CSV table of C-alpha atoms in Angstrom, one decimal:
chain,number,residue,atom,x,y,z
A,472,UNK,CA,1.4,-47.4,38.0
A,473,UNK,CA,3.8,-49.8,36.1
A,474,UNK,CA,4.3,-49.7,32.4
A,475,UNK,CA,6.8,-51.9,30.7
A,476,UNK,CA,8.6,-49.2,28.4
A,477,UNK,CA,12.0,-51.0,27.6
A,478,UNK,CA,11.3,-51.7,23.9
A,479,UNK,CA,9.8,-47.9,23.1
A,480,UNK,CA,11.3,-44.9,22.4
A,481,UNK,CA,12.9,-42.6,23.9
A,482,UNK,CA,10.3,-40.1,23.0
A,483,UNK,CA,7.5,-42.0,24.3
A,484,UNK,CA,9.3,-43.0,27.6
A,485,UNK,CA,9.9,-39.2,28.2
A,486,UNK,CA,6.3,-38.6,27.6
A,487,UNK,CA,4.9,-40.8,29.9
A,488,UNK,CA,7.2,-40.2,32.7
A,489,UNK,CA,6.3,-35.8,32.1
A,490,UNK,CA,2.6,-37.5,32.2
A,491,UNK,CA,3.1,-39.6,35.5
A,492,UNK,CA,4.6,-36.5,37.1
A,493,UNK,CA,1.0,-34.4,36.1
A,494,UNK,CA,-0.6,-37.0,37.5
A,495,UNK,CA,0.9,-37.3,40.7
A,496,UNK,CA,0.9,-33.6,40.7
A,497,UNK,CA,-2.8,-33.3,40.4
A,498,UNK,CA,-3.7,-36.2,42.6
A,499,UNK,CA,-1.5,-34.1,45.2
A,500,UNK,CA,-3.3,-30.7,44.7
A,501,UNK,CA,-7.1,-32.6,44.7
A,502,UNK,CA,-5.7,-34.8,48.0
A,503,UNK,CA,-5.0,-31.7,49.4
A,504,UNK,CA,-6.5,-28.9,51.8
A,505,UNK,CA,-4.0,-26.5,51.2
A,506,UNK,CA,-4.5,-26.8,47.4
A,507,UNK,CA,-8.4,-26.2,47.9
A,508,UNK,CA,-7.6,-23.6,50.0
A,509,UNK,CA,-5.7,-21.8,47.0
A,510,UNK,CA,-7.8,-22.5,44.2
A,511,UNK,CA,-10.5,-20.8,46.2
A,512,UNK,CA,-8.9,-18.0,46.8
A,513,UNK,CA,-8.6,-17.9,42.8
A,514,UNK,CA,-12.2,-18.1,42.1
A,515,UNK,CA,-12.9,-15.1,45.2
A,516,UNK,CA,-10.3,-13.5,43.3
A,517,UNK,CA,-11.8,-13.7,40.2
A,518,UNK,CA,-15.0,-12.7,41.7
A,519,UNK,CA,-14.1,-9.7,43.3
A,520,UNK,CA,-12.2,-8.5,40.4
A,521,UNK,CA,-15.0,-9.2,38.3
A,522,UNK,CA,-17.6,-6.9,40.6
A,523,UNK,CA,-14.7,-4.1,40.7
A,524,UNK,CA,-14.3,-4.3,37.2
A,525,UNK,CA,-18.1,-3.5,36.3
A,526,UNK,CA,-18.2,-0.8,38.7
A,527,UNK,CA,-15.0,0.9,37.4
A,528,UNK,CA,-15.1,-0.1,33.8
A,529,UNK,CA,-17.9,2.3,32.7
A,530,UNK,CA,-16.7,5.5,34.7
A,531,UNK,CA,-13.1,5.4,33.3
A,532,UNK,CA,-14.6,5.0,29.7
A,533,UNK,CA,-16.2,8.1,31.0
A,534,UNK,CA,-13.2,10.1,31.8
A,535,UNK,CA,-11.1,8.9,29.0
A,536,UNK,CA,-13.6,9.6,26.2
A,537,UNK,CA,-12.6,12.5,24.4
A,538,UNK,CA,-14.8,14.1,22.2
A,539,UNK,CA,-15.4,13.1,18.8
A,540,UNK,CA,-14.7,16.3,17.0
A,541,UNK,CA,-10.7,16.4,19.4
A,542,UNK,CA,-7.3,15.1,17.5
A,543,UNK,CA,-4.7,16.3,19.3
A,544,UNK,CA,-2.2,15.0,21.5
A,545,UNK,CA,-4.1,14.8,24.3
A,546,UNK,CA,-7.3,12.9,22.6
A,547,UNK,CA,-5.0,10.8,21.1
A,548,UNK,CA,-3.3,9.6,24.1
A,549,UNK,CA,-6.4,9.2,26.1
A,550,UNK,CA,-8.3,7.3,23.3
A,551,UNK,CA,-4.7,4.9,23.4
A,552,UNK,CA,-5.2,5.0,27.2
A,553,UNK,CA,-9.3,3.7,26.5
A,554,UNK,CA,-8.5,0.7,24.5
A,555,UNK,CA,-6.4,-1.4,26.9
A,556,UNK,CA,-9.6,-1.2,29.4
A,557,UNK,CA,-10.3,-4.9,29.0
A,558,UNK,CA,-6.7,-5.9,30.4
A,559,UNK,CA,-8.4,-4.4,34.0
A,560,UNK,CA,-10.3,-7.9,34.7
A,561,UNK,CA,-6.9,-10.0,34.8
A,562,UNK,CA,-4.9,-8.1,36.1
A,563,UNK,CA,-7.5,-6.9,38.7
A,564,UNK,CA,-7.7,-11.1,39.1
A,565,UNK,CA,-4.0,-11.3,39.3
A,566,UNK,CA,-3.2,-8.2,41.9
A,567,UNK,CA,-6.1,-9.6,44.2
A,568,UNK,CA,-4.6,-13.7,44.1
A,569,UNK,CA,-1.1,-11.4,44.5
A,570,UNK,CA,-2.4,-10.0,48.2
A,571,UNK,CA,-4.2,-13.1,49.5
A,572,UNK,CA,-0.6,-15.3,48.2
A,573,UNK,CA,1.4,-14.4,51.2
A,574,UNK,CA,-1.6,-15.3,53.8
A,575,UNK,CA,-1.8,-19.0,52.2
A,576,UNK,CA,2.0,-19.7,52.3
A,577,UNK,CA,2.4,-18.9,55.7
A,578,UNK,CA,-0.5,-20.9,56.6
A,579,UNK,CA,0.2,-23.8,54.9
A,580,UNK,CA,4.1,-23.4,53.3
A,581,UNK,CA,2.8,-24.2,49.8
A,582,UNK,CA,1.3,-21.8,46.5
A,583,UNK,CA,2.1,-24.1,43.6
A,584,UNK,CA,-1.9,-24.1,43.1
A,585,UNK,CA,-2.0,-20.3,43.7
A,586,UNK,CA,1.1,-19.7,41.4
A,587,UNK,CA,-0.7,-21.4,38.3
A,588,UNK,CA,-3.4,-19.5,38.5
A,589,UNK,CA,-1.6,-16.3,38.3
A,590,UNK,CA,0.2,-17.6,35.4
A,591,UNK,CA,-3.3,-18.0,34.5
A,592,UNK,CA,-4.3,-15.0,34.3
A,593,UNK,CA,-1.5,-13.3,33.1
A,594,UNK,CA,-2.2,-15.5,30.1
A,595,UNK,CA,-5.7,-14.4,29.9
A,596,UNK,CA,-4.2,-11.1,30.1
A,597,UNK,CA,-1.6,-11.9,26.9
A,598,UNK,CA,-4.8,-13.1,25.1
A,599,UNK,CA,-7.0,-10.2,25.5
A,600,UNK,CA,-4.0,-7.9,24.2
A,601,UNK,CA,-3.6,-9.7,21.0
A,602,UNK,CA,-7.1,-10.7,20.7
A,603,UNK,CA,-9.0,-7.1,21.2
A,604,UNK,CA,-6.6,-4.7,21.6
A,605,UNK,CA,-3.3,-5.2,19.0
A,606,UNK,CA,-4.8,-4.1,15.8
A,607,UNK,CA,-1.6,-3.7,13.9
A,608,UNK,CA,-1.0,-6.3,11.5
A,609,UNK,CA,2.8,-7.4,12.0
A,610,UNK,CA,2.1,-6.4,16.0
A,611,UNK,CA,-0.8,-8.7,16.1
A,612,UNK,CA,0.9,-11.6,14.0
A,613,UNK,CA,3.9,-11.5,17.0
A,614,UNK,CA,1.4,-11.7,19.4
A,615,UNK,CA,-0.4,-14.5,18.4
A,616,UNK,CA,2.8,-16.6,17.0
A,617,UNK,CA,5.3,-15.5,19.7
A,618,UNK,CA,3.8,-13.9,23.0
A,619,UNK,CA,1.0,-16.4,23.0
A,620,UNK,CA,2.7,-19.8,23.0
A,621,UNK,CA,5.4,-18.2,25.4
A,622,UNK,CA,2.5,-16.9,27.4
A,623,UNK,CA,1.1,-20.3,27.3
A,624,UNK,CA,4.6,-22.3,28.3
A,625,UNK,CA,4.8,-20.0,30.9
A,626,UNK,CA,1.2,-20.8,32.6
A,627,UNK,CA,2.3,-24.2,32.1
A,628,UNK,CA,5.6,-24.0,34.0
A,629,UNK,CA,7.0,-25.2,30.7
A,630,UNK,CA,9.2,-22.0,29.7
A,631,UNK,CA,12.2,-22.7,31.4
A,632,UNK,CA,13.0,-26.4,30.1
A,633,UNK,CA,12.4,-25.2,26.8
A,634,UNK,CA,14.1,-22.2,27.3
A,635,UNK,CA,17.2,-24.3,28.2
A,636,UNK,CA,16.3,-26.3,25.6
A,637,UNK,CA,17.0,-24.1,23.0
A,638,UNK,CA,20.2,-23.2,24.6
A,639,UNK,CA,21.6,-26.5,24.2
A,640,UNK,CA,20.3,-27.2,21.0
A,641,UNK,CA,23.2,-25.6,18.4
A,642,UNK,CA,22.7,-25.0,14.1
A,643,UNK,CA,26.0,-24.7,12.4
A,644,UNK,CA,26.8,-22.1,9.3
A,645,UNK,CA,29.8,-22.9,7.9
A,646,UNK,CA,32.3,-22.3,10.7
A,647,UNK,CA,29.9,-20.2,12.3
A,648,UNK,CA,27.4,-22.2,15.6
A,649,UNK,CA,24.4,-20.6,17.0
A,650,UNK,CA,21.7,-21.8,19.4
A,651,UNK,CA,18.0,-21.8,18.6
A,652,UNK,CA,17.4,-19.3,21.1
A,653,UNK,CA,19.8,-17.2,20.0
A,654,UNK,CA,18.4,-17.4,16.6
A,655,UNK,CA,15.1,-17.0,18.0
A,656,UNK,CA,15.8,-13.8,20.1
A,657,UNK,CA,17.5,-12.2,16.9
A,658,UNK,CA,14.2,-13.1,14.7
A,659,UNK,CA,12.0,-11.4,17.1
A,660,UNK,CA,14.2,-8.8,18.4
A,661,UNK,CA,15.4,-7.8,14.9
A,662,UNK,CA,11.3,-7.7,14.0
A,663,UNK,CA,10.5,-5.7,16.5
A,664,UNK,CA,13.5,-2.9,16.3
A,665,UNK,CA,12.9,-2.4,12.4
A,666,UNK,CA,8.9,-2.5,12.8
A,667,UNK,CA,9.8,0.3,15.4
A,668,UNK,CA,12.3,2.0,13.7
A,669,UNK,CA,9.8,2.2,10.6
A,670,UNK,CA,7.1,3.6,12.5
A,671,UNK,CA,9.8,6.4,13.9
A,672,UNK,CA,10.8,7.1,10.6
A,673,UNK,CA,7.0,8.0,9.4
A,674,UNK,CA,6.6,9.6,12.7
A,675,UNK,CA,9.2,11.8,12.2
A,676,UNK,CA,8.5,12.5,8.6
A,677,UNK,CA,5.1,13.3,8.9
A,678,UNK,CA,6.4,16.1,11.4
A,679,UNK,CA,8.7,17.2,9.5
A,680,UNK,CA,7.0,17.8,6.9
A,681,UNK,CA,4.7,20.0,8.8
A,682,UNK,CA,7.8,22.2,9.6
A,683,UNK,CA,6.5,25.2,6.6
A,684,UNK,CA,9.3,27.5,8.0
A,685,UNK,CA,12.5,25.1,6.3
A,686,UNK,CA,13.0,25.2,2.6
A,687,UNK,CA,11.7,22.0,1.1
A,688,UNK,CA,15.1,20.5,0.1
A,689,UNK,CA,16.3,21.0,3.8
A,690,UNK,CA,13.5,19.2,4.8
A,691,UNK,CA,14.2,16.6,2.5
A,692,UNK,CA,17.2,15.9,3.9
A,693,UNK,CA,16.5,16.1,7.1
A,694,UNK,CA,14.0,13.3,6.5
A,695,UNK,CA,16.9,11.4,4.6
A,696,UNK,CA,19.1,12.1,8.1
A,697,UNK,CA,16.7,11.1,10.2
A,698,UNK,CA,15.6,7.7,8.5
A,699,UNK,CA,19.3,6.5,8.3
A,700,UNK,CA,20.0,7.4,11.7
A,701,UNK,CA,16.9,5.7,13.2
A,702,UNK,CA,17.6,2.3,11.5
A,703,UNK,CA,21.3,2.9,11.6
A,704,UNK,CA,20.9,2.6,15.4
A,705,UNK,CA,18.2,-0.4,15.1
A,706,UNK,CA,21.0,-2.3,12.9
A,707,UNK,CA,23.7,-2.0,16.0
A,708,UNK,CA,20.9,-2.6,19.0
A,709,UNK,CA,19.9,-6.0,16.7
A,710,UNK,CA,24.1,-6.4,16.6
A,711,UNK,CA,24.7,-6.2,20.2
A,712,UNK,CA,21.3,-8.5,21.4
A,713,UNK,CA,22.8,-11.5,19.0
A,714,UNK,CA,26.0,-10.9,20.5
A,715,UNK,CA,27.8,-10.2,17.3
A,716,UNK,CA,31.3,-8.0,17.8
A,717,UNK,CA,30.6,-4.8,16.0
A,718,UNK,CA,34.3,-4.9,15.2
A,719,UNK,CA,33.8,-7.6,12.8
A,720,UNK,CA,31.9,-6.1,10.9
A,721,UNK,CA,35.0,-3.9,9.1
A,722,UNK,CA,35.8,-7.5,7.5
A,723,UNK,CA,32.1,-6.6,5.9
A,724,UNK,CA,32.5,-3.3,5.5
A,725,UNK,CA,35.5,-3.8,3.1
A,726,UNK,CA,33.7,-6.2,0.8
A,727,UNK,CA,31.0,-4.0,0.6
A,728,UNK,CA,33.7,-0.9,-0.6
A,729,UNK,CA,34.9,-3.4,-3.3
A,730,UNK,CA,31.6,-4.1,-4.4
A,731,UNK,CA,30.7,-0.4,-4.6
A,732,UNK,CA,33.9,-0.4,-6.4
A,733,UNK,CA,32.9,-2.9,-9.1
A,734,UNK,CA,29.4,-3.7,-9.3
A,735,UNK,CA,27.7,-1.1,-7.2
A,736,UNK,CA,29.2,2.2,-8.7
A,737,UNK,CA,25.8,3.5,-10.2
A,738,UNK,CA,24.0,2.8,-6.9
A,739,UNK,CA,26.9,5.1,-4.6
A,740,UNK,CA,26.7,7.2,-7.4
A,741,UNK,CA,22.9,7.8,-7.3
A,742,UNK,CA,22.7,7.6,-3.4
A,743,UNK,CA,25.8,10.6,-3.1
A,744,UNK,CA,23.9,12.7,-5.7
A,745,UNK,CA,20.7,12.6,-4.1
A,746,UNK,CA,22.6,14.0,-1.1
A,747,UNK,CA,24.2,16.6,-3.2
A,748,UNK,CA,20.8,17.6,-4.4
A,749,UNK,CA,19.4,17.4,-0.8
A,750,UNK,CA,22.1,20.0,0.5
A,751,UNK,CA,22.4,22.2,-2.6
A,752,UNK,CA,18.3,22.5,-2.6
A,753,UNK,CA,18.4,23.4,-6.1
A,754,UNK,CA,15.7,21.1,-7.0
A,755,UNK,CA,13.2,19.8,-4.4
A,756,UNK,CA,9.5,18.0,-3.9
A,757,UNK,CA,6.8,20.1,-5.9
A,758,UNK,CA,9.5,21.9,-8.3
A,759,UNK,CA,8.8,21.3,-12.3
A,760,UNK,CA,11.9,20.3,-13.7
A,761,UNK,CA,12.7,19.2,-17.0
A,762,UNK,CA,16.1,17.3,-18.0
A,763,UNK,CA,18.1,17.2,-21.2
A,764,UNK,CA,16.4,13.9,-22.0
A,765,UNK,CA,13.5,15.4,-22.2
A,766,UNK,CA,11.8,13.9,-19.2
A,767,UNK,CA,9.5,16.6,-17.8
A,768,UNK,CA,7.7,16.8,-14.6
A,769,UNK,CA,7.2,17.8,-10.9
A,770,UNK,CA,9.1,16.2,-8.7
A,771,UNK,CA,6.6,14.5,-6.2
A,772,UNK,CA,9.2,12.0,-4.3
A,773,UNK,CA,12.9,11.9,-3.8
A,774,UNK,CA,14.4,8.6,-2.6
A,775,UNK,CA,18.2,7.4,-2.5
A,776,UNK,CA,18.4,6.0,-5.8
A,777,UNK,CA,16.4,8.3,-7.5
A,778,UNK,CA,13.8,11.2,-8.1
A,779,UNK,CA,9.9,10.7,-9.0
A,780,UNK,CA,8.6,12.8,-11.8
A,781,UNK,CA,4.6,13.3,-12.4
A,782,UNK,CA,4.1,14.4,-15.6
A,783,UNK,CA,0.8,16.2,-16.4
A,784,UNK,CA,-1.2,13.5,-17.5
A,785,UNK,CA,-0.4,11.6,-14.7
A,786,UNK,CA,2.1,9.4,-15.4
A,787,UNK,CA,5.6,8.9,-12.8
A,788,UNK,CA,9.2,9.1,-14.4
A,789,UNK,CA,12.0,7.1,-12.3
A,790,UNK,CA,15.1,9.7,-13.1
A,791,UNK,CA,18.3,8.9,-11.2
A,792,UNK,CA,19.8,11.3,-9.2
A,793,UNK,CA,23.0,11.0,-11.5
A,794,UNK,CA,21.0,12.9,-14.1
A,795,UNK,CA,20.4,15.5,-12.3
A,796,UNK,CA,24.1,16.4,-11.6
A,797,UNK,CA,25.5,15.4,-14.5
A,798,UNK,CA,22.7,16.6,-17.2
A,799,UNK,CA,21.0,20.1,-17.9
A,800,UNK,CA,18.3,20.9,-15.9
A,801,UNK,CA,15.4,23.5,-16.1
A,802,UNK,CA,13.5,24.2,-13.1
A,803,UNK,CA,10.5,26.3,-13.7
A,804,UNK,CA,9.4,26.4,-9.9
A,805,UNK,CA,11.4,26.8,-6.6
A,806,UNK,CA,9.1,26.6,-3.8
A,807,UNK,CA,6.1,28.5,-5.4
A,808,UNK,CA,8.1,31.0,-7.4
A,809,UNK,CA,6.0,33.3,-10.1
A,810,UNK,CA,6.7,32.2,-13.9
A,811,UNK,CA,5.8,34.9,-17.1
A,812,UNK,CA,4.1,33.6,-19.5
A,813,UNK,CA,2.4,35.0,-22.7
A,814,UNK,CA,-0.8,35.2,-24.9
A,815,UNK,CA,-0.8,35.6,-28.5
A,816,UNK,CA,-3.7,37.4,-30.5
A,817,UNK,CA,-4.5,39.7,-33.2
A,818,UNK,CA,-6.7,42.5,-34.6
A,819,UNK,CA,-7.8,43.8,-38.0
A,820,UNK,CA,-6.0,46.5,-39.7
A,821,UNK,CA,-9.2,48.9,-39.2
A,822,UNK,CA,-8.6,48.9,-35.6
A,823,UNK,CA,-6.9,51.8,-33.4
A,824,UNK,CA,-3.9,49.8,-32.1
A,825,UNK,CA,-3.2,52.7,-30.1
A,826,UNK,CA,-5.5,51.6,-27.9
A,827,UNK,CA,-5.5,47.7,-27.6
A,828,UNK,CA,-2.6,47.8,-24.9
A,829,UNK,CA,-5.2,49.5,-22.1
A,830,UNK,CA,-7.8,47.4,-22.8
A,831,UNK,CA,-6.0,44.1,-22.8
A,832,UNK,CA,-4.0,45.1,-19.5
A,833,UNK,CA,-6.9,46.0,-18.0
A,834,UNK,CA,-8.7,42.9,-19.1
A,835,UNK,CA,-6.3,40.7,-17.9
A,836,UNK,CA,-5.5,42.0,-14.4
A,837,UNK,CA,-8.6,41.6,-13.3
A,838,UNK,CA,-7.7,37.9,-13.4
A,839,UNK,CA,-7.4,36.7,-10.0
A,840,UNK,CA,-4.4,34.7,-10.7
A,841,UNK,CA,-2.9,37.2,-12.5
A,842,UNK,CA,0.0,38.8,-10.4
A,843,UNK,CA,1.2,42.7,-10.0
A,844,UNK,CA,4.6,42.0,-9.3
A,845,UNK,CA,7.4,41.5,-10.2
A,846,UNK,CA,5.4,43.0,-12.8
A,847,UNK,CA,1.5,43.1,-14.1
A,848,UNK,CA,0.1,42.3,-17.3
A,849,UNK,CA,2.2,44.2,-20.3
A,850,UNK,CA,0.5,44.5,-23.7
A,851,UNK,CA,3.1,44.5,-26.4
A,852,UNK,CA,2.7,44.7,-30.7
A,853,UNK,CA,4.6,42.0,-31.8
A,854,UNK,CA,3.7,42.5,-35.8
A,855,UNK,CA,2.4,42.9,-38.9
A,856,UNK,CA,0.9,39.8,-40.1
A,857,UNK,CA,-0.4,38.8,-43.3
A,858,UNK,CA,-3.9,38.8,-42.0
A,859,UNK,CA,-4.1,41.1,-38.8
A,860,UNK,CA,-1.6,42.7,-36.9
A,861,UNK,CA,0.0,40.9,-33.8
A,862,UNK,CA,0.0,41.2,-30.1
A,863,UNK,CA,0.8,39.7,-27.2
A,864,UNK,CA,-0.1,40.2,-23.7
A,865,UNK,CA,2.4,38.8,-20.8
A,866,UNK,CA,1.4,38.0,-17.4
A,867,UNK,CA,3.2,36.8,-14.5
A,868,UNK,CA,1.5,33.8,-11.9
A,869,UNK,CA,2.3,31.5,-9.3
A,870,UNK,CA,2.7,27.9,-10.5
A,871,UNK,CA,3.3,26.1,-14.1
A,872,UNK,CA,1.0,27.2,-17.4
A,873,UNK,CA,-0.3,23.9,-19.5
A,874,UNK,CA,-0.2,21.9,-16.2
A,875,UNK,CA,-2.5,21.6,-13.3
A,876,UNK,CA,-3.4,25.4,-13.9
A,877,UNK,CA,-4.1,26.2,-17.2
A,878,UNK,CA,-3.7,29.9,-17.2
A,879,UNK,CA,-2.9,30.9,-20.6
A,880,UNK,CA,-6.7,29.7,-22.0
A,881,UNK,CA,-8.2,31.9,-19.4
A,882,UNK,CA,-6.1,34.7,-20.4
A,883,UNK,CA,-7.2,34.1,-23.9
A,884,UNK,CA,-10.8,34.2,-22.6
A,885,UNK,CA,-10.6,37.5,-21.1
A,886,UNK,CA,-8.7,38.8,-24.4
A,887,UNK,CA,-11.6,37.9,-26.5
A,888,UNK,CA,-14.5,38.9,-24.0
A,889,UNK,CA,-12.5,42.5,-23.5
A,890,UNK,CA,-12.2,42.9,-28.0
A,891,UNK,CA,-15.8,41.6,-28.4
A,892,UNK,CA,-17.0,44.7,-25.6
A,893,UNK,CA,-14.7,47.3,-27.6
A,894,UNK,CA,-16.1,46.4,-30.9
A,895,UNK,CA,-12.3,45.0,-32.1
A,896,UNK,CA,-12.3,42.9,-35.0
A,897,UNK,CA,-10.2,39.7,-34.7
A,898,UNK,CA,-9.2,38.7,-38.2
A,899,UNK,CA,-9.0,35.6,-40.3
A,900,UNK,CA,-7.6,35.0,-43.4
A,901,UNK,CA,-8.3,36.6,-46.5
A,902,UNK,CA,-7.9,35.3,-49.9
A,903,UNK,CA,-8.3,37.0,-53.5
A,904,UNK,CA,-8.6,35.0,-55.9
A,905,UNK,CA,-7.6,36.6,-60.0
A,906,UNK,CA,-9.1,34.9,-63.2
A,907,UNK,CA,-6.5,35.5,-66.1
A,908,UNK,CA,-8.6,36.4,-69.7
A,909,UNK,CA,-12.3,36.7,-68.2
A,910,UNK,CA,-14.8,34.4,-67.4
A,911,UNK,CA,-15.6,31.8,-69.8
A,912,UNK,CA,-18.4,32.3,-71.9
A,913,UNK,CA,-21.6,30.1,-70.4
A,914,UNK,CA,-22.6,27.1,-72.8
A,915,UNK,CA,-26.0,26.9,-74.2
């Protein structure tokens, strides 16, 4: 076939010239007994693996179906194991083209036919994984925009020109030169390490945090140790696959001192008191703190920068670390400590105060979150009011009054209920009220 391509492109001459070469390729491969040799052996092989795979498809979903009500370890391994059951039929289809490939080339020196269709299948094979099986988002979005079309070149026979392709083909950054691939391996690679190295870190959070038997700010920092070592080591693996010189990077290092030095001083200062609070454990997740600001709340989160306060109506307070080193700070809790708190109340002037203290200890101890030690319920007069005469009973519990457990209103509860069954007046106020020279007289 002559074409007269002088006065085209370049681009189109190229094309033409990779579509002559399929063409003479294909009209080789149909020409050709050995080639129809081979591309049967694909379809047996496709047919055979398809027969295998129905017979053994249904008794290994069988054996790796755990039961429903199961989450360990184990059940979560073998339900991990049960989803990549459809990769069986390609790769059943590419082991079986794999045994009868040596039979063909000795008979008849050639397997280009036999090699596509391998490639083939290993495609299907790339397919199926991002298709059914890949679920996670960022996962599945590599699949389908990297492994794919890579998948796809390499069924092709494509991967290797463009593979050398992008070798040849340099960017320029400043005085810096890369090649595409080299760009393109550090885009994927650097994706893949910190996708990893984020699911580690929650991994290794989440069973952390199941440790009950360390303090809370020890495991804190352990979680804080553990996350900058995991991405620590991501950042010098990414380093060493672009081929940068880790030595180089002291040049960065430096510039980033001087900008802690100058513009950065309040985030180092933030990040090295969060450490400080981390190894000191004086204030932790789940302790109520309350600052000299006047911000109040339990801590629920501690990052780098700063802690996370949840007041009692809900609402989160971004404090820096700073201000917990440098301010006053109250902690009411540590880890579930108890707290005293008190409950006001009076009685009439008719009653026995001698006996108000038994009845209201009693009353109040029967409280279930009421504790006996350090110390039980303690009845105490605090008074002698204009009205009544005052006491106060003081308990001791586990967790913060006024806040998710309102203790003090129940206590106040049980002091009424125990007066009202002991026939104790509470008083109100009394007023008397003196008319100077008698009424006046009434008008007719």
């Amino acid at each position: 076939m002559d074409f007269d391509l002088e006065n085209q492109p370049e681009i189109v001459r190229q094309a033409v010239d990779l579509g002559l070469q399929g063409w003479e390729l294909a009209r080789g491969w149909l020409l050709s007994p050995a080639a129809w040799t081979q591309f049967a052996l694909l379809v047996g092989a496709f047919i055979v693996a398809l027969l295998v795979t129905r017979k053994i498809r249904p008794a290994l979903t069988r054996l790796l179906s755990p039961p429903e009500d199961q989450n360990g370890m184990i059940a979560t391994a073998r339900r991990t194991v049960l989803a990549f059951l459809p990769l069986i039929l390609p790769l059943l289809a590419y082991l079986f083209t794999g045994v009868g490939e040596g039979v063909v080339r000795s008979l008849f020196d050639s397997g280009e036919v036999i090699a596509f269709g391998k490639r083939v299948f290993l495609f299907l094979a790339a397919r199926i994984l991002v298709k059914e099986i890949i679920d996670e988002p960022f996962l599945n979005a590599l699949g389908r925009f990297v492994l794919l079309p890579m998948a796809a070149l390499y069924a092709l026979g494509l991967l290797d020109d463009v593979s050398l392709w992008l070798s040849e083909t340099t960017v320029g950054l400043g005085n810096i030169r890369f090649s595409l691939i080299a760009l393109a391996r550090g885009v994927i690679a650097g994706s893949l390490l910190f996708w990893f190295g984020r699911w580690s870190n929650d991994q290794s959070a989440a069973f952390l945090k199941k440790q009950e038997q360390m303090r809370p700010a020890t495991r804190e920092l352990a979680i804080k140790a553990a996350e900058i070592a995991i991405f620590g080591l991501a950042f010098i693996l990414l380093m060493n696959i672009m081929g940068v010189n880790l030595s180089t990077l002291a040049v960065l290092g430096g510039a980033i001192g001087v900008g802690l030095g100058f513009g950065l001083q309040k985030i180092a200062s933030n990040f090295i008191s969060g450490v400080i609070l981390l190894l000191e454990g004086q204030a932790t997740v789940g302790d109520y703190v309350e600052l000299d600001g006047g911000e109040a709340g339990t801590i629920v989160k501690m990052t780098a920068r700063a802690a996370i306060l949840e007041t009692f109506d809900g609402r989160w307070i971004v404090v820096p670390n700073e201000d917990f080193i440098t301010t006053r700070v109250v902690n009411y809790s540590d880890s579930g400590s108890a707290n005293r708190y008190e409950a006001p109340f009076s009685v009439s002037y008719d009653t026995d105060i001698n006996k108000v203290p038994k009845i209201i200890e009693s009353a109040v101890a029967k409280l279930p979150f009421v504790l006996q030690e350090p110390d039980g319920p303690d009845c105490e007069l605090r008074g002698f009011g204009d009205s009544g005469i005052d006491f106060a009973v003081e308990f001791w519990v586990n967790g913060i009054d006024d806040g998710r457990n309102k203790f003090t209103p129940k206590v106040l509860f049980a002091v009424w209920n125990a007066l009202k069954d002991n026939n104790i007046e509470i008083p109100y106020p009394h007023r008397v009220v003196e008319l100077k020279g008698g009424l006046p007289a009434p008008t007719e």
